[in-house]
Every structure is written in C-alpha cells, then in structure tokens.
Amino acid sequence: MSNNALEICLKCQEIITSTSRHIRCDNWICEKVYHRKCTGLNEDQLRMIDSVQNLNWQCDVCVEKAQNVTKLSQCLEKCLREHEKRLEALELGLQKRSKLDDPQTPPLCPFLPNTVGRKAVTITVVFVLLTTVLGIVLATTTNLFGKTLNQTDDSDVHIDGKLVVIGRKSWGGMPTRGTLPLLDLPVSRVIISDTRPENCQTRESCSYWARVVQSRHMDTYGWPQVGYNFLVGGDGRIYEGRGWDIEGSHTRMNNKDSIGISFLGDFRKSDATEKALEACRLLMDQGVRLKKLKPNYDLLGHRQLTGTLMPAENLYVELQTWPHWKNLTTTTRLVSYK
C-alpha cells in the first residue's frame, strides 16, 4: 500500500503529480485543487498570479456562486428603491388630498390615516418591515449557497457521548461499488496505521484528505471502497470508511478478524492531537459496547504485521502505552500470514 496520498484535479479528475503543476482555489470554503492547465488561464496570467503578492485565483464554481449572490442582492436593492419611490408618490398624493379634503366627502381609503404625522409613521413602519424581510431573504439565500459549497449532510453524523462519527455521505465519500464481505463479529484485533502526507485540524480539511485516501484506493487500486473501517481526524472526529460490519482491506492477510483504523496525517515528526487520540479510544470503547470487538481485543500497529513503517514512530510509541497493546514475536508475525 502506498504511503503517499494523491491530489486530484477537481476538473479533469486526473492525478496531480507535481505541486508545481497545480493551483488551489483561494476561497477558504472551497480550496479545490486544479491543474494549472485546467484553470483556463494563459501563461501570462499564471505568471502574474505567481509573482504578484496578494493576487489570488478562484475556481469557476466559486466565481459563479459569488455572481449569483451579487445579482440577487442587486435585484432586491432595485425592488426596494422602486418601492420607496411608490411610497414617496403615495405620501405626496396624500398631502395634496389633505389640502383639498372636504369633510362631507368620504376619504379615498378609510384605512389610511388622516394626518400627515401618522402617514409618515405608517410609511416608516412599512419601510422598516420591508427592509427586514429583504434582509431575511438575503441571509437565507446566502446560507443556502454556503450549504451548497460545503456539501455537508448532517443527517449522516452520529454522536455517541463525546464520540462524533461522520458518515461517508457527510464527508463527501463515494458509494461502495458492488458488494463487500461481512466480518464475523465480534473480532479480536484492532490494527492501527496512518495515511500521510498532511495532518488536518478541521472538519473541512479532514474530509478533504479522507476523499483523497478514498480516491487512491478506489480509482488507483480499483478497490470497491476505501480500505479502512474508520479514519481518525486531527479535529477529534471519526470519519467512517467501511464501518464496523464490513471486512476491510487495510492489512494483507489480516483483514478477516480485525478492524482497521487509520489516523489522517504524518506522525514522523509531529504527534497526533489529543483530540484524535481520545476519539480513537472512544471508538474502540464503542466497538466493545456494541459487541463489534471482543472485550479482550488486541491492539496492533500495521508495521507489526507488514513490512511498512505505519504508523510512524511518534504515533507507534504512543499506542504502546494503551491498555490493549499487544507485543508480537517473530513467530507470531509469521503465523498471521498463514
């Protein structure tokens, strides 16, 4: 299994092989990555972006969303100005009417006030109400655009005490292709690895790296789903992969009786966050409570069963302090391959 996560161009869906050949959308909500050739910019424009400070680029989707919000705001402002003109015309007509008012002649409308002061108050109240309604419409529309950009479906988020599990749909994962074998539960082992290359601290960035890992497994390796049962984000959330019930594809020759959990990030020089470590422990406690894991399950590092160096040293040392940690002898390692 490769230790290097890939970046995928969100326009042509091809792998970006070099960081010098990509450009990232400057919208912090979006941060989509594109090949430089997929941006539609010519060489002069690309050189200008590279050389001029504070000159940034946004993708077509973000530009179109911003234009839509601007157009809606302009339309609402135009309607407000036209309504103000109608109110002014009505007030002018009322003033003229009051000068010519005959006590024996019924008013033009019995519901309108008869004094200029009350008319002014009424117009002011109407204006305030109209402004409030327009503000609500603008706020609602902007919120809808924000939800579209974030592509978040909180119906797929499960909270169990302090444990938060984000389902595949909520972190933007692809659906499973075909049918996967079920595990014979409860299983007796949990195998920990890491993904690399970058750590994540927010739901948005962790969801992005979860999608990168899934794309590598499904599009590059041709697997029906991401290989891990769960991914752990530096933000303290669990990102669901195959889940508790499905056999993973995380550790060769050791998938049928184990749950594979991988930490999102690189822990060769940095430590996993306390939130991530706590989330992993809570997840395993939930597994025992749900009878997905045996109460006396063994906790192992991926490197104990394979020739890789996963998880990296900092995380590997931390795991050895946990209660269910299992030291393996050379004989035990060989038996696990049979």
PDB file of C-alpha atoms in Angstrom, residues 1-9 13-17 174 177 211-227:
ATOM      1  CA  MET A   1       0.000   0.000   0.000  1.00  0.00           C
ATOM      2  CA  SER A   2       1.418   3.414  -0.919  1.00  0.00           C
ATOM      3  CA  ASN A   3       2.108   5.876   1.879  1.00  0.00           C
ATOM      4  CA  ASN A   4       1.678   8.986  -0.265  1.00  0.00           C
ATOM      5  CA  ALA A   5      -1.786  10.488  -0.637  1.00  0.00           C
ATOM      6  CA  LEU A   6      -2.529  11.988  -4.019  1.00  0.00           C
ATOM      7  CA  GLU A   7      -4.111  15.245  -5.022  1.00  0.00           C
ATOM      8  CA  ILE A   8      -6.829  15.011  -7.635  1.00  0.00           C
ATOM      9  CA  CYS A   9      -7.714  17.775 -10.073  1.00  0.00           C
ATOM     10  CA  GLN A  13     -10.263  14.150 -12.168  1.00  0.00           C
ATOM     11  CA  GLU A  14      -6.640  13.272 -13.030  1.00  0.00           C
ATOM     12  CA  ILE A  15      -3.854  12.850 -10.505  1.00  0.00           C
ATOM     13  CA  ILE A  16      -1.647  15.900  -9.885  1.00  0.00           C
ATOM     14  CA  THR A  17       1.880  14.501  -9.952  1.00  0.00           C
ATOM     15  CA  MET A 174     -18.136   7.868  -2.995  1.00  0.00           C
ATOM     16  CA  ARG A 177     -19.085  -0.345  -5.839  1.00  0.00           C
ATOM     17  CA  ARG A 211     -11.635  11.837  -0.009  1.00  0.00           C
ATOM     18  CA  VAL A 212      -8.017  11.759  -1.237  1.00  0.00           C
ATOM     19  CA  VAL A 213      -7.400   8.438   0.527  1.00  0.00           C
ATOM     20  CA  GLN A 214     -10.652   7.008  -0.834  1.00  0.00           C
ATOM     21  CA  SER A 215      -9.797   8.137  -4.369  1.00  0.00           C
ATOM     22  CA  ARG A 216      -6.410   6.435  -4.152  1.00  0.00           C
ATOM     23  CA  HIS A 217      -7.979   3.162  -3.010  1.00  0.00           C
ATOM     24  CA  MET A 218     -10.948   3.166  -5.405  1.00  0.00           C
ATOM     25  CA  ASP A 219      -9.622   4.935  -8.511  1.00  0.00           C
ATOM     26  CA  THR A 220      -5.945   3.958  -8.411  1.00  0.00           C
ATOM     27  CA  TYR A 221      -6.133   0.499  -6.804  1.00  0.00           C
ATOM     28  CA  GLY A 222      -9.587  -0.341  -8.176  1.00  0.00           C
ATOM     29  CA  TRP A 223     -10.988  -1.328  -4.764  1.00  0.00           C
ATOM     30  CA  PRO A 224     -14.776  -1.183  -4.241  1.00  0.00           C
ATOM     31  CA  GLN A 225     -14.412   1.151  -1.219  1.00  0.00           C
ATOM     32  CA  VAL A 226     -11.768   2.837   0.941  1.00  0.00           C
ATOM     33  CA  GLY A 227      -9.805   0.066   2.654  1.00  0.00           C
TER      34      GLY A 227
END
